Tab-separated table of N, CA and C in Angstrom:
chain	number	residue	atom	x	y	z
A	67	UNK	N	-4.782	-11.645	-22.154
A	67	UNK	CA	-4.450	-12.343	-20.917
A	67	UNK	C	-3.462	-11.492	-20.112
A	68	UNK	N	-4.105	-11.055	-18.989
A	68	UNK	CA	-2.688	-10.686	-18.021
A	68	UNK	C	-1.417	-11.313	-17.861
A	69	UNK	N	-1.631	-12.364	-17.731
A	69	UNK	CA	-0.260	-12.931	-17.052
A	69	UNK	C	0.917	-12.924	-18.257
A	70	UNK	N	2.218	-12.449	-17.968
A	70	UNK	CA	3.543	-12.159	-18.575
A	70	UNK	C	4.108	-13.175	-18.109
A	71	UNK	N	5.510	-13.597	-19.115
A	71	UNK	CA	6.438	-14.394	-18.583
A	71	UNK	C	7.308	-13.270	-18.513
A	72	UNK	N	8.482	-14.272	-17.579
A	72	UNK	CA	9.236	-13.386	-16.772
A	72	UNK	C	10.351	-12.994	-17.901
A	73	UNK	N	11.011	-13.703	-18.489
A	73	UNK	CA	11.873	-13.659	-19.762
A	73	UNK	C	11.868	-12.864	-20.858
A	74	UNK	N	10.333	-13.257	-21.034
A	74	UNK	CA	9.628	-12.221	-22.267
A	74	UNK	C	9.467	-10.421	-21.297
A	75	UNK	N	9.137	-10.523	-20.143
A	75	UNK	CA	8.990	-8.947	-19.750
A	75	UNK	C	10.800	-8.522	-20.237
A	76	UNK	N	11.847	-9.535	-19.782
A	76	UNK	CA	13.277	-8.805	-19.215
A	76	UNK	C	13.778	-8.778	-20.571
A	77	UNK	N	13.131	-9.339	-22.201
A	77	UNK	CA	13.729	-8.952	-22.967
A	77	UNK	C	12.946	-7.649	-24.083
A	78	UNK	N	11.635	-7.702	-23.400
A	78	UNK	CA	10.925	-6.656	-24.511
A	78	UNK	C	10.837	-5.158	-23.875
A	79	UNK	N	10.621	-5.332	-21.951
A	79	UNK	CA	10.798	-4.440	-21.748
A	79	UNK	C	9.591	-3.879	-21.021
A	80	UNK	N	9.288	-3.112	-20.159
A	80	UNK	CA	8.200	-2.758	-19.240
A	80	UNK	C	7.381	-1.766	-20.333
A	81	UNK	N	7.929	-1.201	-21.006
A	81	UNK	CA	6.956	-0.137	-22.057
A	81	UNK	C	6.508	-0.761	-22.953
A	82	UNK	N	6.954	-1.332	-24.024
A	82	UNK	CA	6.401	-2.046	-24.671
A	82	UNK	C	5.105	-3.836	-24.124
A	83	UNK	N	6.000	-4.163	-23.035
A	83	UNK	CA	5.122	-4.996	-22.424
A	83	UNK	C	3.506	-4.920	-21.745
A	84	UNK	N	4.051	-3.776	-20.970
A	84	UNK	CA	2.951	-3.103	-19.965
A	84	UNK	C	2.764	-2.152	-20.326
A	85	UNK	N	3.330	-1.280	-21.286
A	85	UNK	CA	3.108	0.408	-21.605
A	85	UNK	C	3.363	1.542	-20.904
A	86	UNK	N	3.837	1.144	-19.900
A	86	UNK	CA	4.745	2.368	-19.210
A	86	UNK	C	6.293	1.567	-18.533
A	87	UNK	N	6.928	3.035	-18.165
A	87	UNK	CA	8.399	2.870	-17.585
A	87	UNK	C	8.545	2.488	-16.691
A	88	UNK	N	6.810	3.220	-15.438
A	88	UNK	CA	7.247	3.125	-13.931
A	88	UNK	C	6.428	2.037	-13.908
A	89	UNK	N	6.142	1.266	-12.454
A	89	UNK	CA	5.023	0.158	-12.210
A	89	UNK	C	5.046	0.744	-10.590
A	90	UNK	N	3.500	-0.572	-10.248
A	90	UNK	CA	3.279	-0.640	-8.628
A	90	UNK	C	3.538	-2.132	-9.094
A	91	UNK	N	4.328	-2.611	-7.855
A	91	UNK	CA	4.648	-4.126	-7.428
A	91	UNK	C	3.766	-4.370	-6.530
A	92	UNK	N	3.124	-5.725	-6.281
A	92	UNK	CA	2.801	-6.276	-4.942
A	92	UNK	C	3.487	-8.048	-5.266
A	93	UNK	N	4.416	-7.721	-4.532
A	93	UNK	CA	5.005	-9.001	-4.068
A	93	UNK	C	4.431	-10.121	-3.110
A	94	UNK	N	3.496	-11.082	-4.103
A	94	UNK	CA	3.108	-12.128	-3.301
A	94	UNK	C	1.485	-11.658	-2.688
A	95	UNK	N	0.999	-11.406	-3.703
A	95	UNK	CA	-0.239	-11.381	-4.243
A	95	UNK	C	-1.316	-11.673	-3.594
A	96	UNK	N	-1.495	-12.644	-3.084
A	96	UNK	CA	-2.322	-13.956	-2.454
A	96	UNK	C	-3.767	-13.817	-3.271
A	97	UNK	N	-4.546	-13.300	-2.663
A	97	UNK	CA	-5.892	-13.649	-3.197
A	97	UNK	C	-6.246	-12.205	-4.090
A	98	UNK	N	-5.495	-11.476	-3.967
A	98	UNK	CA	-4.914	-10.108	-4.859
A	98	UNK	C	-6.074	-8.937	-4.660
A	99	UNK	N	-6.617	-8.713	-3.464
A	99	UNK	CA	-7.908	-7.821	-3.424
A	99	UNK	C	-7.134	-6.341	-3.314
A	100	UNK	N	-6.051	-5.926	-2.732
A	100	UNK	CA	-5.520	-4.883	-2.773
A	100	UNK	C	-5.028	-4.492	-4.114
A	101	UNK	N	-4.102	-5.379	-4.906
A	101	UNK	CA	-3.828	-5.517	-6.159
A	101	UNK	C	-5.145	-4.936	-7.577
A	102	UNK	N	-6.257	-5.358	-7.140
A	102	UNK	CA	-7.617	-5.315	-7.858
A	102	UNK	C	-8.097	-4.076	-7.518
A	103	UNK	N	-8.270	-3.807	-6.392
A	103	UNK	CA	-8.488	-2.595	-6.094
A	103	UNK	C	-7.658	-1.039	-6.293
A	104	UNK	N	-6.426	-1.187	-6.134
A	104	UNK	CA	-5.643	-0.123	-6.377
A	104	UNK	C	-5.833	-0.057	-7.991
A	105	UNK	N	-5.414	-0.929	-8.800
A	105	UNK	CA	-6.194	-1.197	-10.440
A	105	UNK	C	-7.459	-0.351	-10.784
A	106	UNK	N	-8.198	-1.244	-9.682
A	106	UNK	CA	-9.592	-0.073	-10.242
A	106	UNK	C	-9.417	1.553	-10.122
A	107	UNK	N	-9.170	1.707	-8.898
A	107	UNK	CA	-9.608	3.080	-8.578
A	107	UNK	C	-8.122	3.979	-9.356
A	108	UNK	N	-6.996	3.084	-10.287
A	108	UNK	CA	-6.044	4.187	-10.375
A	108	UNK	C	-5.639	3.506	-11.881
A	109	UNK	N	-6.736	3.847	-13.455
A	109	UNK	CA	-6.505	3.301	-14.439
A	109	UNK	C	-5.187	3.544	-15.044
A	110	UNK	N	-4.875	5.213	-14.869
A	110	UNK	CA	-3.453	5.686	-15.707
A	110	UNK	C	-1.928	4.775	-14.615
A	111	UNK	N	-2.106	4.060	-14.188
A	111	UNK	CA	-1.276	3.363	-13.242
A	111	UNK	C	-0.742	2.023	-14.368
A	112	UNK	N	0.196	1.377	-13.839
A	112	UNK	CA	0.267	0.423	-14.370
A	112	UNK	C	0.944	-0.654	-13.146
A	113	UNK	N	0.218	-1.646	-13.066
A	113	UNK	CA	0.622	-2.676	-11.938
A	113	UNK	C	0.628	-4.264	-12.593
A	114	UNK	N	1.844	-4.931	-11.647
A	114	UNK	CA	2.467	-5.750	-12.013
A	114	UNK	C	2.257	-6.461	-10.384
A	115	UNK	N	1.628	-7.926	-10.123
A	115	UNK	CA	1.333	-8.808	-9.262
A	115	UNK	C	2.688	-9.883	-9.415
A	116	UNK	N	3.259	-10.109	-8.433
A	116	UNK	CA	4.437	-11.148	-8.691
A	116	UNK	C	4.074	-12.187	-7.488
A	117	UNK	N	3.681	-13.456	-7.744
A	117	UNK	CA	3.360	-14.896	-6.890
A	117	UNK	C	3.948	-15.776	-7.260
A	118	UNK	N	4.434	-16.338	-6.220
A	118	UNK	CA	4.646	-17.735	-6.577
A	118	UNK	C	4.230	-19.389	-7.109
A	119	UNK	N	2.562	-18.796	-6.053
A	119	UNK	CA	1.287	-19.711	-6.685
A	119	UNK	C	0.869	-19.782	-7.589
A	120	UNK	N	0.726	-21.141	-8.823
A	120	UNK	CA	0.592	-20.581	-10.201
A	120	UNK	C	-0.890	-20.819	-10.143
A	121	UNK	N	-1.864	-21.413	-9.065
A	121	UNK	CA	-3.161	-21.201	-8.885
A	121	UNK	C	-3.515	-20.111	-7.974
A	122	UNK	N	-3.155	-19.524	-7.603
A	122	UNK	CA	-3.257	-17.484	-7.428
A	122	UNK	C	-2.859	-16.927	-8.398
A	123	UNK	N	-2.431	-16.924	-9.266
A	123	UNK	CA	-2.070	-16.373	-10.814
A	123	UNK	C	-3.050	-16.873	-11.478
A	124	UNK	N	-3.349	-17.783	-11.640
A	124	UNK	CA	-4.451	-18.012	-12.474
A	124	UNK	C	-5.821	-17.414	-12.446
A	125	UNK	N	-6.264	-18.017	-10.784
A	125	UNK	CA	-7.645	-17.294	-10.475
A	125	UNK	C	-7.329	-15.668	-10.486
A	126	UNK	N	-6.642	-15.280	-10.532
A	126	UNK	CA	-6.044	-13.690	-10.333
A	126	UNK	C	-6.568	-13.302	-11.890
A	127	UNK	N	-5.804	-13.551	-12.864
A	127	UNK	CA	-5.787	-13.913	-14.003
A	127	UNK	C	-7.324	-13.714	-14.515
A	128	UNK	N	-7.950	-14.453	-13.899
A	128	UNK	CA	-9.601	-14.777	-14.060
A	128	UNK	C	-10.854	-13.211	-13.790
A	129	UNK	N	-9.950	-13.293	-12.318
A	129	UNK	CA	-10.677	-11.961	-11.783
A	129	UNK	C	-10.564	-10.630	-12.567
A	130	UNK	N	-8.907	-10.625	-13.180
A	130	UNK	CA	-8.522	-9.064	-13.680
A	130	UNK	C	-9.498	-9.157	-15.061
A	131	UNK	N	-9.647	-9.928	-15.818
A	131	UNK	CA	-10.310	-10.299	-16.990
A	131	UNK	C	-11.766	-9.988	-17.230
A	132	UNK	N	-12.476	-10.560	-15.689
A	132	UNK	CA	-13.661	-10.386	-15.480
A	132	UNK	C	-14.064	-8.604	-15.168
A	133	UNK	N	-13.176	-8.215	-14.369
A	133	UNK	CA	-13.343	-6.741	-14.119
A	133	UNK	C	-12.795	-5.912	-15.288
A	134	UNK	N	-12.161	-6.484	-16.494
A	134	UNK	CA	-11.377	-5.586	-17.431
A	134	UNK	C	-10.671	-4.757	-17.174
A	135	UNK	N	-9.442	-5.024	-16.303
A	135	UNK	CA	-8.711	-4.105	-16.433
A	135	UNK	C	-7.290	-4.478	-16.487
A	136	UNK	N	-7.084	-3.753	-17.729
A	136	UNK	CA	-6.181	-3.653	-19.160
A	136	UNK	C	-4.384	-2.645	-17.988
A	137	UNK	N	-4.810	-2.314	-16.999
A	137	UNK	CA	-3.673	-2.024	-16.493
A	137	UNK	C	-2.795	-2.907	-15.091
A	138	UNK	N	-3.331	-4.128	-15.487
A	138	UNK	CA	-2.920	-4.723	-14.084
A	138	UNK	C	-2.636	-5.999	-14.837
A	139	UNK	N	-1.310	-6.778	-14.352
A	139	UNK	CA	-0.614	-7.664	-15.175
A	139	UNK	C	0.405	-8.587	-14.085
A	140	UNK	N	0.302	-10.056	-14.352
A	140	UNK	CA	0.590	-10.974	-13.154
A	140	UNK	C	1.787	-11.721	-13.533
A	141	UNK	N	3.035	-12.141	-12.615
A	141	UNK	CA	3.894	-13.000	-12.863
A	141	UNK	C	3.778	-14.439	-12.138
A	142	UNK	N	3.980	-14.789	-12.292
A	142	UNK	CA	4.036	-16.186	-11.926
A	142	UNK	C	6.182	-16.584	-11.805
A	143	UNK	N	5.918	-16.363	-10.504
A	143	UNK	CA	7.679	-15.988	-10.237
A	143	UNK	C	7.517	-16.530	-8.835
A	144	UNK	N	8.724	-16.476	-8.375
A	144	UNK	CA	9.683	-16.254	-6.598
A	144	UNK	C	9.563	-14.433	-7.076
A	145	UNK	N	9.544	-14.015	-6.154
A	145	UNK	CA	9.588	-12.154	-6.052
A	145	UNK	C	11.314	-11.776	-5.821
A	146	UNK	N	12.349	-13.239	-5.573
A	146	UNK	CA	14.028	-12.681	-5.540
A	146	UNK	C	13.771	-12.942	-6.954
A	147	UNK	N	13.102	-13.544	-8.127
A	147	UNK	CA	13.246	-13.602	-9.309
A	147	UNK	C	12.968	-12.541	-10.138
A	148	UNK	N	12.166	-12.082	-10.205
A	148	UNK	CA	11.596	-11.053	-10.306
A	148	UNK	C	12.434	-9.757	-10.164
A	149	UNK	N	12.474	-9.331	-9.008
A	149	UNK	CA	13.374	-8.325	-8.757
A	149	UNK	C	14.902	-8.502	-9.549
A	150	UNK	N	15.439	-9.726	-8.945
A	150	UNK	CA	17.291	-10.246	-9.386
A	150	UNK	C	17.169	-9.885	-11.364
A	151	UNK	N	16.126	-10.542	-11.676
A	151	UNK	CA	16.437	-10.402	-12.847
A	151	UNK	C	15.105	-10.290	-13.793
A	152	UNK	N	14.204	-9.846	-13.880
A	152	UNK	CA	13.254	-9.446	-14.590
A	152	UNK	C	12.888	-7.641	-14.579
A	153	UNK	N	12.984	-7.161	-13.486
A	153	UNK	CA	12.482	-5.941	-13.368
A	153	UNK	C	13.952	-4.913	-13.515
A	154	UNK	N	14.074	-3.900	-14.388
A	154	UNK	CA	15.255	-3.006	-14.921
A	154	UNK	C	15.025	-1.826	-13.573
A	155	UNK	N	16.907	-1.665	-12.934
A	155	UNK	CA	16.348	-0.536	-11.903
A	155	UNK	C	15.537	0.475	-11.603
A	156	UNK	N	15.108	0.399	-10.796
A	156	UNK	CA	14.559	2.127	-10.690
A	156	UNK	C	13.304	1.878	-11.453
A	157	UNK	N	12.383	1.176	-11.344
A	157	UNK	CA	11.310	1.603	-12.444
A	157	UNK	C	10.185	1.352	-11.541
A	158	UNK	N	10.021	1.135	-10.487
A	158	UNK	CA	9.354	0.615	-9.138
A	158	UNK	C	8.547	2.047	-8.428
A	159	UNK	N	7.465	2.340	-8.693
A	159	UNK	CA	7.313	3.763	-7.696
A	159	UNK	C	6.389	3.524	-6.579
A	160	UNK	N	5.979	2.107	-6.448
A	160	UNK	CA	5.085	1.821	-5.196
A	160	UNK	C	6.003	0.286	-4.921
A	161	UNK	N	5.823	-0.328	-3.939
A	161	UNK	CA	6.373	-1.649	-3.721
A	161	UNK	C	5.062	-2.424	-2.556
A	162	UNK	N	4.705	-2.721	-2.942
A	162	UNK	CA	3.442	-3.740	-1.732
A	162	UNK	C	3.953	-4.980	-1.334
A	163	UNK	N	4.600	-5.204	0.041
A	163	UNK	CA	4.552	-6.660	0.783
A	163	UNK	C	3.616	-6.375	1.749
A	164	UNK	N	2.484	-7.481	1.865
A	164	UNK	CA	1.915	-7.577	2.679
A	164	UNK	C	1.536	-8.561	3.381
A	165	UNK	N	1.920	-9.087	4.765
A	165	UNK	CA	1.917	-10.393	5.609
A	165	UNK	C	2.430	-11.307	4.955
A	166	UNK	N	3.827	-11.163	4.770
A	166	UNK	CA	4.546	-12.495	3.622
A	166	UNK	C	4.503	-13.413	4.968
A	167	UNK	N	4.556	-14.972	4.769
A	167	UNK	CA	4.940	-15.723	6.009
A	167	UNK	C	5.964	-15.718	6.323
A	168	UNK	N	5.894	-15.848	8.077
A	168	UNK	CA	6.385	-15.330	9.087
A	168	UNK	C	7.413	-16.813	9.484
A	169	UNK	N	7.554	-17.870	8.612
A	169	UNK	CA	7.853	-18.738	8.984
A	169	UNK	C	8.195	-19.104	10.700
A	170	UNK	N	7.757	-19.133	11.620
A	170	UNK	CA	8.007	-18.483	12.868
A	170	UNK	C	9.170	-19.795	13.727
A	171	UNK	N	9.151	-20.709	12.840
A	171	UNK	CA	10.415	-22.073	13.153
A	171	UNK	C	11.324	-21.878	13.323
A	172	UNK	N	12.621	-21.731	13.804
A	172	UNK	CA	13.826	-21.014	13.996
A	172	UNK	C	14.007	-21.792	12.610
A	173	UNK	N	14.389	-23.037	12.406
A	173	UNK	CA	15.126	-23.655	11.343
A	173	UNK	C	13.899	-23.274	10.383
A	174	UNK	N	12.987	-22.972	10.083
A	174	UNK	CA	12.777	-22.199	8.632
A	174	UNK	C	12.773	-20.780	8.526
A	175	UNK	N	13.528	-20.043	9.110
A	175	UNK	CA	13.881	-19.086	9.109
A	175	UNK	C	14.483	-18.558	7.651
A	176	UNK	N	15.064	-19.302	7.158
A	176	UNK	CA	15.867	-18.784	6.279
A	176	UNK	C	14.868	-19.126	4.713
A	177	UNK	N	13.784	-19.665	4.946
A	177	UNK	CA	12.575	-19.693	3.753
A	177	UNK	C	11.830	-17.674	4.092
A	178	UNK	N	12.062	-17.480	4.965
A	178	UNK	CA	11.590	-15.779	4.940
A	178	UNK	C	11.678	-14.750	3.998
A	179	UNK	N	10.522	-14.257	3.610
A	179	UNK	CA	10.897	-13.902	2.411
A	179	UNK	C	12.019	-12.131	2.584
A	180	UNK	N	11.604	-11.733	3.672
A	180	UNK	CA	12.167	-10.597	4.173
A	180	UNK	C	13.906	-10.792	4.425
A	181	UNK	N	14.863	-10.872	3.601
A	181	UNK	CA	16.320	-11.392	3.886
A	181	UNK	C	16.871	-10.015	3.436
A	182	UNK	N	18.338	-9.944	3.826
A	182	UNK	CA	19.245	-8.231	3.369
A	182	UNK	C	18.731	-8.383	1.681
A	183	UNK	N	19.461	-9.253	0.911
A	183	UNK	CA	19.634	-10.250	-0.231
A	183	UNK	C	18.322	-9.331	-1.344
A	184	UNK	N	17.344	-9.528	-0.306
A	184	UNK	CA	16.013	-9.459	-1.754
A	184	UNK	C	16.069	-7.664	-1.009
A	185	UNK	N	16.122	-7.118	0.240
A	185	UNK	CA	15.845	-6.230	0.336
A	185	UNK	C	16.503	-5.003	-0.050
A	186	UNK	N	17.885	-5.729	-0.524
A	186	UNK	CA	18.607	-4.735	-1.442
A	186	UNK	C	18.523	-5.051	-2.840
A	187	UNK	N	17.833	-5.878	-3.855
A	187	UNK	CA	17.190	-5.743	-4.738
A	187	UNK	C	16.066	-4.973	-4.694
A	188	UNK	N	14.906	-4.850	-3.640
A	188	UNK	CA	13.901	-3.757	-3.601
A	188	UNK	C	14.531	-2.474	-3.630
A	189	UNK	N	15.884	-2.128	-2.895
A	189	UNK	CA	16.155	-0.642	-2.945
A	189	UNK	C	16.942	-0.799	-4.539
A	190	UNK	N	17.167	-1.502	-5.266
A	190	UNK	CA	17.671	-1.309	-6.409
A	190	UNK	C	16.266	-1.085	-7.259
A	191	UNK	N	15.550	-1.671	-7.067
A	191	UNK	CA	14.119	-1.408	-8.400
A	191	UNK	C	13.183	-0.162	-7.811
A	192	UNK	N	13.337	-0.097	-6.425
A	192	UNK	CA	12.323	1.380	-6.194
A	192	UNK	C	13.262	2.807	-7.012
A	193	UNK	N	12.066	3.399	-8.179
A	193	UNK	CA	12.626	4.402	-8.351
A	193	UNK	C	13.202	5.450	-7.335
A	194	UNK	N	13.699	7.031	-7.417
A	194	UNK	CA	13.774	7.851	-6.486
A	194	UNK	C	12.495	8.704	-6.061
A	195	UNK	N	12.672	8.071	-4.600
A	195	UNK	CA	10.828	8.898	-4.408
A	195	UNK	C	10.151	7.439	-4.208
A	196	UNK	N	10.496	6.167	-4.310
A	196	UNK	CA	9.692	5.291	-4.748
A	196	UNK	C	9.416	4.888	-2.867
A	197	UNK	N	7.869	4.678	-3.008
A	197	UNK	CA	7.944	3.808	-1.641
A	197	UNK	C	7.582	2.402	-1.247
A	198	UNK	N	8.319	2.209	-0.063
A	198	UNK	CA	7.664	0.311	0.030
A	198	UNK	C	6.801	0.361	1.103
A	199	UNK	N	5.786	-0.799	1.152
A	199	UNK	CA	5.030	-0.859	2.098
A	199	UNK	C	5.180	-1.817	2.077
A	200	UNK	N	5.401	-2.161	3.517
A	200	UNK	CA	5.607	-3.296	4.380
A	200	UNK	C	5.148	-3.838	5.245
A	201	UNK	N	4.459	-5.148	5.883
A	201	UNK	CA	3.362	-5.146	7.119
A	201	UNK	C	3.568	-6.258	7.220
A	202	UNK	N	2.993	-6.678	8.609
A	202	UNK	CA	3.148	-8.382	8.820
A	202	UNK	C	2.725	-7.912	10.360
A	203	UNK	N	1.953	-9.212	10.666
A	203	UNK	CA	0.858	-9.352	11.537
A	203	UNK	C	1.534	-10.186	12.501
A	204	UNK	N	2.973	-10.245	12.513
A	204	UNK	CA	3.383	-11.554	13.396
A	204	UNK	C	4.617	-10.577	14.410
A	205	UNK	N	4.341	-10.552	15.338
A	205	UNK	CA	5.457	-9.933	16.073
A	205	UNK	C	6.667	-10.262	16.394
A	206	UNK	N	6.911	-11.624	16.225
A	206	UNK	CA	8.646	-11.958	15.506
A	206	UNK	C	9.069	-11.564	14.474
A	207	UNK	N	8.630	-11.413	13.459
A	207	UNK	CA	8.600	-11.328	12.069
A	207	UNK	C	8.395	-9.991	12.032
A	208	UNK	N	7.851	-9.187	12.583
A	208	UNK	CA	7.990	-7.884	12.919
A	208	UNK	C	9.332	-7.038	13.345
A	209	UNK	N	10.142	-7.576	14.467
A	209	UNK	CA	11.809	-7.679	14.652
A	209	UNK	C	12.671	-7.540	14.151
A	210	UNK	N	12.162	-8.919	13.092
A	210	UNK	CA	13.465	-9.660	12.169
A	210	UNK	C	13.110	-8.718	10.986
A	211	UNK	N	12.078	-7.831	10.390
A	211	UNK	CA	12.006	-7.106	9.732
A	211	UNK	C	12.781	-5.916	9.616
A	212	UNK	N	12.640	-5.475	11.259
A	212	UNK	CA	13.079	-3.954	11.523
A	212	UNK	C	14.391	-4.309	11.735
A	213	UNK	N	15.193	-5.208	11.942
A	213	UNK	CA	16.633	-5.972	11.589
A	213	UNK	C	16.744	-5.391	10.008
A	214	UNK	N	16.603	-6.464	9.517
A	214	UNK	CA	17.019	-6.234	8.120
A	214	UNK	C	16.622	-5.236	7.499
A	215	UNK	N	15.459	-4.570	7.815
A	215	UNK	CA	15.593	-3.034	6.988
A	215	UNK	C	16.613	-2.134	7.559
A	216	UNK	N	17.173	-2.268	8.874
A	216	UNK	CA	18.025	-0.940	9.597
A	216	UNK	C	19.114	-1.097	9.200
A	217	UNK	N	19.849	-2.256	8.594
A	217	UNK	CA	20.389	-2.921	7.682
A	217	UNK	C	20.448	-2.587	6.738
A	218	UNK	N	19.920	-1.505	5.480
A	218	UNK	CA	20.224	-1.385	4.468
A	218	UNK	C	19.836	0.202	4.493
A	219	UNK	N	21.047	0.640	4.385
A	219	UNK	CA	21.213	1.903	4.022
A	219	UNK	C	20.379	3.108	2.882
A	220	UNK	N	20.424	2.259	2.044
A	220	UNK	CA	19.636	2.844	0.419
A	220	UNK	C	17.973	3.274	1.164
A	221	UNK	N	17.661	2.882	1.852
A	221	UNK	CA	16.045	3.364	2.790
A	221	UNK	C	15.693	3.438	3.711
A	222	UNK	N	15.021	4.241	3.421
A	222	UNK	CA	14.729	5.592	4.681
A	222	UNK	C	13.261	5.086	5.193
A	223	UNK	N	13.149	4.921	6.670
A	223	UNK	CA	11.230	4.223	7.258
A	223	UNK	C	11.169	5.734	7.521
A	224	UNK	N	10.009	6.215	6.994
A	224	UNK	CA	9.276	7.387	7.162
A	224	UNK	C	8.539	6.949	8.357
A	225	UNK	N	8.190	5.831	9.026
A	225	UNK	CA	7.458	5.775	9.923
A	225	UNK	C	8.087	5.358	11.229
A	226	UNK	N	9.289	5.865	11.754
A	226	UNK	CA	10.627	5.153	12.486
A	226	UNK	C	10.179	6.310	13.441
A	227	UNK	N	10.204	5.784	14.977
A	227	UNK	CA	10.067	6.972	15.742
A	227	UNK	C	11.167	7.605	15.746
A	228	UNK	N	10.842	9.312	16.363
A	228	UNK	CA	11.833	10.307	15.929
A	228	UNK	C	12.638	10.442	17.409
């Protein structure tokens, strides 16, 4: 079975758990076709899916099983959980957010998953060299992104005009 608990990864350990040191993250998974795909086409990899949905973990769960592949492994978490306290620094060499919601409400603003808070836990788990990819389809949420990343020192946007 893919899916890990979060407790059992933070006390046995990413090598013994998953079999390697480094991982690819995708934070918040959804229907996990990027997740499945990077899996396929990259076996010596080892990837780790972190959702909050424990029915996207499951059907996820279903899919990795059906395709067999033995290098792709799912949490069933919050992704500040995950990062705060399951994943040991630096062991991160890809990071995938992709279109987290944009909550676009002023007063749910602060349900966003993009905050300083988690984004300086991402610069704590990306190894050196490690990169994040980041995207969102909402042009507020686009803003409030480039806010809080210009905001944290520890990373560098390779894609920042010059």
């Amino acid at each position: 079975m893919p899916v890990v608990a979060g407790e059992e990864l933070r006390e046995r350990g990413l090598r013994e758990l998953l079999g390697a040191d480094r991982i690819v993250l995708e934070l918040g998974f959804g229907r996990g076709e990027l997740l499945l795909d990077l899996a396929e086409q990259n076996p010596g990899r080892r990837y780790l899916g972190v959702e909050i949905s424990r029915k996207r973990v499951e059907k996820m769960a279903r899919r990795t099983e059906k395709r067999g592949l033995a290098n792709l492994f799912l949490l069933h978490a919050p992704a500040e959980y995950a990062l705060e306290l399951v994943l040991p620094p630096r062991c991160v060499e890809e990071l995938w957010i992709n279109c987290p919601d944009p909550w676009p409400k002023k007063r749910h603003w602060r349900r966003r998953l993009i905050q300083g808070p988690l984004i300086a836990q991402v610069a704590r788990a990306l190894a050196p060299g490690g990169l994040l990819h980041l995207s969102t389809d909402h042009e507020g949420y686009r803003d409030w992104i480039a806010e809080v990343m210009a905001a944290q020192s520890e990373l560098v946007n390779l894609h920042a005009p010059e």
